[in-house]
Every structure is written in C-alpha cells, then in structure tokens.
Coordinates of N, CA and C in Angstrom, one line a residue:
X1 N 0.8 -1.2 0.0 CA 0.0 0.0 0.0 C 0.9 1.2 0.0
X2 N 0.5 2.1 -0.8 CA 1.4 3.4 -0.7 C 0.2 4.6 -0.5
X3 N 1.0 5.6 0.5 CA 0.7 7.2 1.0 C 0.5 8.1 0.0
X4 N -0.4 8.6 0.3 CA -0.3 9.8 -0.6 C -0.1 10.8 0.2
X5 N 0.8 11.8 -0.3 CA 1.3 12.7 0.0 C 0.9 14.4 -0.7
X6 N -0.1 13.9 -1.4 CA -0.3 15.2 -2.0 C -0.9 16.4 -1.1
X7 N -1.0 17.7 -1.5 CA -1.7 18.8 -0.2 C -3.2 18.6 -0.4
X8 N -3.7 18.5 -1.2 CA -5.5 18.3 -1.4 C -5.6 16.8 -1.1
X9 N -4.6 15.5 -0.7 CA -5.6 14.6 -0.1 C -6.0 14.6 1.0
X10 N -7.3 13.8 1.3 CA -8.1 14.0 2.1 C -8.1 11.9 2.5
X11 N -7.7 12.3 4.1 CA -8.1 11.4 4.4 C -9.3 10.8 5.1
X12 N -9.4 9.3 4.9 CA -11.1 8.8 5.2 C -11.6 9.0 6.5
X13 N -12.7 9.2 6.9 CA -13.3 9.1 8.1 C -14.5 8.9 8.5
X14 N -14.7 7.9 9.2 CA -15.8 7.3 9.9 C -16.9 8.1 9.6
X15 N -18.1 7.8 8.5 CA -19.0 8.8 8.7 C -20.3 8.6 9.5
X16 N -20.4 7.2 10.1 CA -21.3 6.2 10.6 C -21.0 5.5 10.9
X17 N -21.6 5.0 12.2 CA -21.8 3.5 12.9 C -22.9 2.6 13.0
X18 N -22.4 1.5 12.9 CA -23.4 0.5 12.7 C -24.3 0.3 14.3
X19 N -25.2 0.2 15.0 CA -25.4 -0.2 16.2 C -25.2 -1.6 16.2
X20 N -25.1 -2.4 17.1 CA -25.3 -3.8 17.1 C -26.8 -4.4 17.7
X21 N -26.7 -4.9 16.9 CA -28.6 -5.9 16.8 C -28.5 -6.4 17.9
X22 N -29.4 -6.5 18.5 CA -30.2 -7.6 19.8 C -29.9 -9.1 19.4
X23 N -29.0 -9.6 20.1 CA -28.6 -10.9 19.8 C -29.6 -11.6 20.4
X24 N -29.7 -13.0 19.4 CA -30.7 -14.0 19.7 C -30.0 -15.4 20.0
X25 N -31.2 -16.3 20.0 CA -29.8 -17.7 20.6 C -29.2 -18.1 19.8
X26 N -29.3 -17.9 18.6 CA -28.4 -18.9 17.4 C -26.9 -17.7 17.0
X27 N -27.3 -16.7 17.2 CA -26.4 -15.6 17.0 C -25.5 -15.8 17.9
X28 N -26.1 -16.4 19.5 CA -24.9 -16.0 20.5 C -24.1 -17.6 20.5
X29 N -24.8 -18.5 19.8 CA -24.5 -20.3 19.5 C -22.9 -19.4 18.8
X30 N -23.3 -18.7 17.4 CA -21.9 -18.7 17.2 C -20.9 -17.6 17.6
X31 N -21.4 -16.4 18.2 CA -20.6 -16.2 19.1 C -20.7 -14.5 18.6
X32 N -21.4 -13.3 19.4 CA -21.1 -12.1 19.3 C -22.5 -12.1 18.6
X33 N -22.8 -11.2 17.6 CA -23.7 -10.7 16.9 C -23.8 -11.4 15.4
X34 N -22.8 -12.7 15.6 CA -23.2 -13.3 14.3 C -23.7 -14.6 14.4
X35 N -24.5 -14.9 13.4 CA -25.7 -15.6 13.5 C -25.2 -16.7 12.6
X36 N -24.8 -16.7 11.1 CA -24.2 -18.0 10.3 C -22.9 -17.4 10.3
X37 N -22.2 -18.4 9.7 CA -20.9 -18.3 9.0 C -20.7 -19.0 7.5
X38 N -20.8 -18.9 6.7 CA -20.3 -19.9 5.3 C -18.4 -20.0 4.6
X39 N -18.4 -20.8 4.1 CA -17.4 -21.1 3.5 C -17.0 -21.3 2.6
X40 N -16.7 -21.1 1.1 CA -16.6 -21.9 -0.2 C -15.2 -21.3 -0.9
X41 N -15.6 -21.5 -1.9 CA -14.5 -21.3 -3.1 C -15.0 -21.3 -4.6
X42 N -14.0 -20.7 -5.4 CA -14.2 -20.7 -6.6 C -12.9 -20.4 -7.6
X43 N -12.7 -21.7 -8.2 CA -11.7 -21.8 -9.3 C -12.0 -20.8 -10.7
X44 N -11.2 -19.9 -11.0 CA -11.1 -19.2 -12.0 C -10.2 -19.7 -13.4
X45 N -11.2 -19.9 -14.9 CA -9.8 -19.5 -15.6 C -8.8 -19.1 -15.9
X46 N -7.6 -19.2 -16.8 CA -6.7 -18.0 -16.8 C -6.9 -16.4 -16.9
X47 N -6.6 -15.3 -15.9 CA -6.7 -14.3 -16.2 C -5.6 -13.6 -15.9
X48 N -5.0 -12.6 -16.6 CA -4.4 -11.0 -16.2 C -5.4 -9.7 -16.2
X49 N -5.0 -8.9 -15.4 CA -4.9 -7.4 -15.3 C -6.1 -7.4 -14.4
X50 N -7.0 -6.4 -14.1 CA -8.1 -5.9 -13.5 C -9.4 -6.2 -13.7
X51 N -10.2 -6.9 -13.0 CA -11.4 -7.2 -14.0 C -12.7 -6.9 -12.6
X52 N -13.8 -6.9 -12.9 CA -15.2 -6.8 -11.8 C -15.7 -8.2 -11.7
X53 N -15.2 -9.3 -11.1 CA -16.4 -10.6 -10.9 C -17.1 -10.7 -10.1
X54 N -18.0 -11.5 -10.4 CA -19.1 -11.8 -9.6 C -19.4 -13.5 -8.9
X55 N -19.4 -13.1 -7.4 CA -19.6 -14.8 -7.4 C -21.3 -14.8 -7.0
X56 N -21.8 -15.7 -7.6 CA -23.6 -15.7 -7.0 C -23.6 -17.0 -6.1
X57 N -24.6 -16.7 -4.9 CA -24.1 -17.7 -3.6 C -25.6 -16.8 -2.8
X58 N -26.5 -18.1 -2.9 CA -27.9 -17.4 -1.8 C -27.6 -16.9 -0.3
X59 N -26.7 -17.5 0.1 CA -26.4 -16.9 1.5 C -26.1 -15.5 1.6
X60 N -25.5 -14.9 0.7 CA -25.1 -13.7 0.4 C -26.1 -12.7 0.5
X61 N -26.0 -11.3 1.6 CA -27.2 -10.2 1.0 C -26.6 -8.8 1.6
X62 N -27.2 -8.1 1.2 CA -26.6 -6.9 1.3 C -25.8 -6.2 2.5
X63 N -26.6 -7.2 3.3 CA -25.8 -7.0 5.4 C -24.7 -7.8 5.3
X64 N -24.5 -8.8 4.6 CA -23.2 -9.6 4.5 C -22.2 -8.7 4.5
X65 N -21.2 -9.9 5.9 CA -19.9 -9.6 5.7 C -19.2 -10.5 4.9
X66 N -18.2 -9.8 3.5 CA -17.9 -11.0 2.9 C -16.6 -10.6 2.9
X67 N -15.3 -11.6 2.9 CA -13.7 -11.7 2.9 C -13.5 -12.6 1.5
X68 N -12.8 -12.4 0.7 CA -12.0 -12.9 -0.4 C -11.1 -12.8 -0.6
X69 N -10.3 -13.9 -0.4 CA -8.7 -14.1 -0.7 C -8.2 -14.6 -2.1
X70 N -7.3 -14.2 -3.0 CA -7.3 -15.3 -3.8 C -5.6 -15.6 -4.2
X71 N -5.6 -16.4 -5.0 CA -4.1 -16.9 -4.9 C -3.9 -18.0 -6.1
X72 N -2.7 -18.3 -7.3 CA -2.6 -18.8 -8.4 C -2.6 -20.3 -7.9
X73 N -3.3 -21.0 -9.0 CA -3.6 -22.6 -9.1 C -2.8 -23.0 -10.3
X74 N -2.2 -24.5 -10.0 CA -1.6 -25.1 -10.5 C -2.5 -26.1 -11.3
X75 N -1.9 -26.8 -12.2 CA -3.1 -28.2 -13.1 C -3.7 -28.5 -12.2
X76 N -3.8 -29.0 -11.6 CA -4.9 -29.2 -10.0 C -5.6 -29.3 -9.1
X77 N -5.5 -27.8 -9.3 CA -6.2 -26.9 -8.4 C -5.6 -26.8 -7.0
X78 N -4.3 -26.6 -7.1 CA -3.9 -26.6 -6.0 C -3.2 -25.2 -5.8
X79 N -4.1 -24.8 -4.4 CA -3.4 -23.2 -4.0 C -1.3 -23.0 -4.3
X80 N -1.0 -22.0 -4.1 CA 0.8 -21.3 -4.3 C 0.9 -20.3 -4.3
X81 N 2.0 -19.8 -3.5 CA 2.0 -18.4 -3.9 C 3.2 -18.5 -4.7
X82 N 3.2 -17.9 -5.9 CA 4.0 -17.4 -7.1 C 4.5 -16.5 -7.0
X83 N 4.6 -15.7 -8.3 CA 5.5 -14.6 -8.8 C 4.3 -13.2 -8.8
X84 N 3.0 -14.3 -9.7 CA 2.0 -12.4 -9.7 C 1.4 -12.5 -8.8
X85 N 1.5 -11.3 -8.4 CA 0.8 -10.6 -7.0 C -0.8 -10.4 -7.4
X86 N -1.6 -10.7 -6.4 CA -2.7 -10.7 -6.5 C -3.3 -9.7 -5.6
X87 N -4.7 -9.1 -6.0 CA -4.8 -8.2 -4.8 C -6.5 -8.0 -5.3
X88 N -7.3 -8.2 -4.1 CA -8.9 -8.0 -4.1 C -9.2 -7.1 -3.7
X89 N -10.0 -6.2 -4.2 CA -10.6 -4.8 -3.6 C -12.0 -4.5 -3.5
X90 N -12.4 -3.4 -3.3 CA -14.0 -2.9 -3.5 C -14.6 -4.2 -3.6
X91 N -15.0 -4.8 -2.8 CA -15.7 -6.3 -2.0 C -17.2 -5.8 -2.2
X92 N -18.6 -5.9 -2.6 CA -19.6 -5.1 -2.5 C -21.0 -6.5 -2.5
X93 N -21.4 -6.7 -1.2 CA -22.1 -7.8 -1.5 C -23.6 -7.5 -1.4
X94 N -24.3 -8.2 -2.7 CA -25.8 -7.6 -2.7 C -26.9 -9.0 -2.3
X95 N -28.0 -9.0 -3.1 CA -28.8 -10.0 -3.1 C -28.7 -11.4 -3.6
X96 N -28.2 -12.1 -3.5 CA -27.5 -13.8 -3.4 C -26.1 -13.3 -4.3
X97 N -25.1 -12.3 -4.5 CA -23.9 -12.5 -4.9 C -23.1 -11.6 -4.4
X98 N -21.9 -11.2 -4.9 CA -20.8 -10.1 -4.3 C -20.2 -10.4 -5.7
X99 N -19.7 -8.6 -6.0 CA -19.1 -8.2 -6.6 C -17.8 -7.7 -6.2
X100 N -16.7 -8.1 -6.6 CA -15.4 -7.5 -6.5 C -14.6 -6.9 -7.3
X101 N -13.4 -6.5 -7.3 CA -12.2 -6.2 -7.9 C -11.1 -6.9 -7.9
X102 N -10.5 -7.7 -9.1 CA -9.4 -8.7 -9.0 C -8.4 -8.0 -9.7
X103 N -6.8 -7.8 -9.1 CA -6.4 -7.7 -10.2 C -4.8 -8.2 -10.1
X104 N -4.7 -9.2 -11.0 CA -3.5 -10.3 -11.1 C -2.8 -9.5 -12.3
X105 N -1.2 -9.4 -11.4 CA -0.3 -8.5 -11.9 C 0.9 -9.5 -12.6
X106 N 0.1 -9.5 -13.9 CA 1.2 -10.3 -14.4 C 0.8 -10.1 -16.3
X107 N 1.7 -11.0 -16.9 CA 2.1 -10.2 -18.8 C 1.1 -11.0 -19.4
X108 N 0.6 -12.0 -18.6 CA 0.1 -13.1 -18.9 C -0.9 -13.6 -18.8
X109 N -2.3 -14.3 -19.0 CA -3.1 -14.9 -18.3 C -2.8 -16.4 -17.5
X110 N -2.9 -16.1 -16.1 CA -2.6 -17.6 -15.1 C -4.0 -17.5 -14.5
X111 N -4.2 -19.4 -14.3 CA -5.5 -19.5 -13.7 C -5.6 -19.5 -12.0
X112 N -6.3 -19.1 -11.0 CA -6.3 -19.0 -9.9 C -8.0 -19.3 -9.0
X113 N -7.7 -18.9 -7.4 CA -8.7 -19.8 -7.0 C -8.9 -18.3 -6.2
X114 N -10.4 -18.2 -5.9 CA -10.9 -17.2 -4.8 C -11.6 -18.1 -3.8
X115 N -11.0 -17.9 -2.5 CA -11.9 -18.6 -1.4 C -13.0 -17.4 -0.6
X116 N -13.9 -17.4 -0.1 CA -15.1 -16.6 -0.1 C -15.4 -17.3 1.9
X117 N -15.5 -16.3 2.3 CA -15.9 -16.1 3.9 C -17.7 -15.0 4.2
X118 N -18.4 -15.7 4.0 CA -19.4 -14.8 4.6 C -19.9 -15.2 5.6
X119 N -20.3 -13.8 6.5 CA -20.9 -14.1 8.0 C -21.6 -13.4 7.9
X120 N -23.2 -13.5 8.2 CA -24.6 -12.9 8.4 C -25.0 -12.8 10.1

C-alpha cells in the first residue's frame, strides 16, 4: 500500500456506525452478533490485469460480511503463492452475490482460485 502525500488529499473518516442488533440464541451459539458463517470457493480461468467478478451464492445479501482471498492454481487446483501478485478490492455484496475487484499482476493470463468467507 502506498501514501499519498499530495496537499489536497483527504483522508477517510468514519461517517457512521453501525449499532449492534439484539442478539438471539443462534447468534450467540456462534458467538457475538453473528448468527451464520459460510465457507466456499471458486476456481477461475486463466486471467491477467483488473477485471469486476461476480460470485452468486444465496447466503449472500446486502448486510453480508464477505472476505475474499485469492491466490494462483496449479493443473490441480492446487493453491501457491508465485510470482504475480494478487490483490482483491471494492468487496460489495448484494442480493444472493458479491461483486469484487481482482487484479493479477502479471504479462500473462494464469488460472487461480478465490476462497469466499461470509458471515450474516
């Protein structure tokens, strides 16, 4: 991650907080204010450069917290970390999917895997 240093940036700040919901029994089964957790994945084609994908997954909705890691696959499908750098951004999850930003830094198209964390 790099600084900006220019005189007109402007750094971010909290515009809102969330309250926390009245926990119920299945919420406090898994522990705090969350109620499920899910797990999955999804193997990608070969790709380079920046692209918007979309994973569709019913658990998914707009209060979703969603985490996406991803990382290059071999014949496989076996996770590694390599040479191009990978990096997920703008995470935005709506009504059964989440949209992201991928972008694999490399000359080439290589195939890779995104694993997916949502907690409701």
């Amino acid at each position: 991650m790099s600084t900006v240093n220019a005189a007109n940036a402007v750094t971010p700040r909290i515009a809102g907080a969330v309250q926390e919901v009245a926990r119920d029994g299945k919420a406090e089964a898994v522990g705090g204010n969350l109620g499920e957790a899910w797990r999955g994945w999804v193997t990608w084609g070969p790709g380079n450069g920046t692209w918007d994908l979309t994973i569709s997954w019913g658990v998914i909705n707009p209060n979703s917290t969603v985490v996406i890691t991803a990382s290059e696959i071999d014949g496989n499908g076996n996770r590694f970390v390599g040479a191009a750098p990978f990096q997920v951004s703008s995470v935005a999850p709506g009504n059964g999917a989440v949209i992201f930003k991928i972008n694999i830094g490399w000359n080439s198209p290589i195939p890779m895997r995104t694993d997916i964390l949502v907690f409701n």
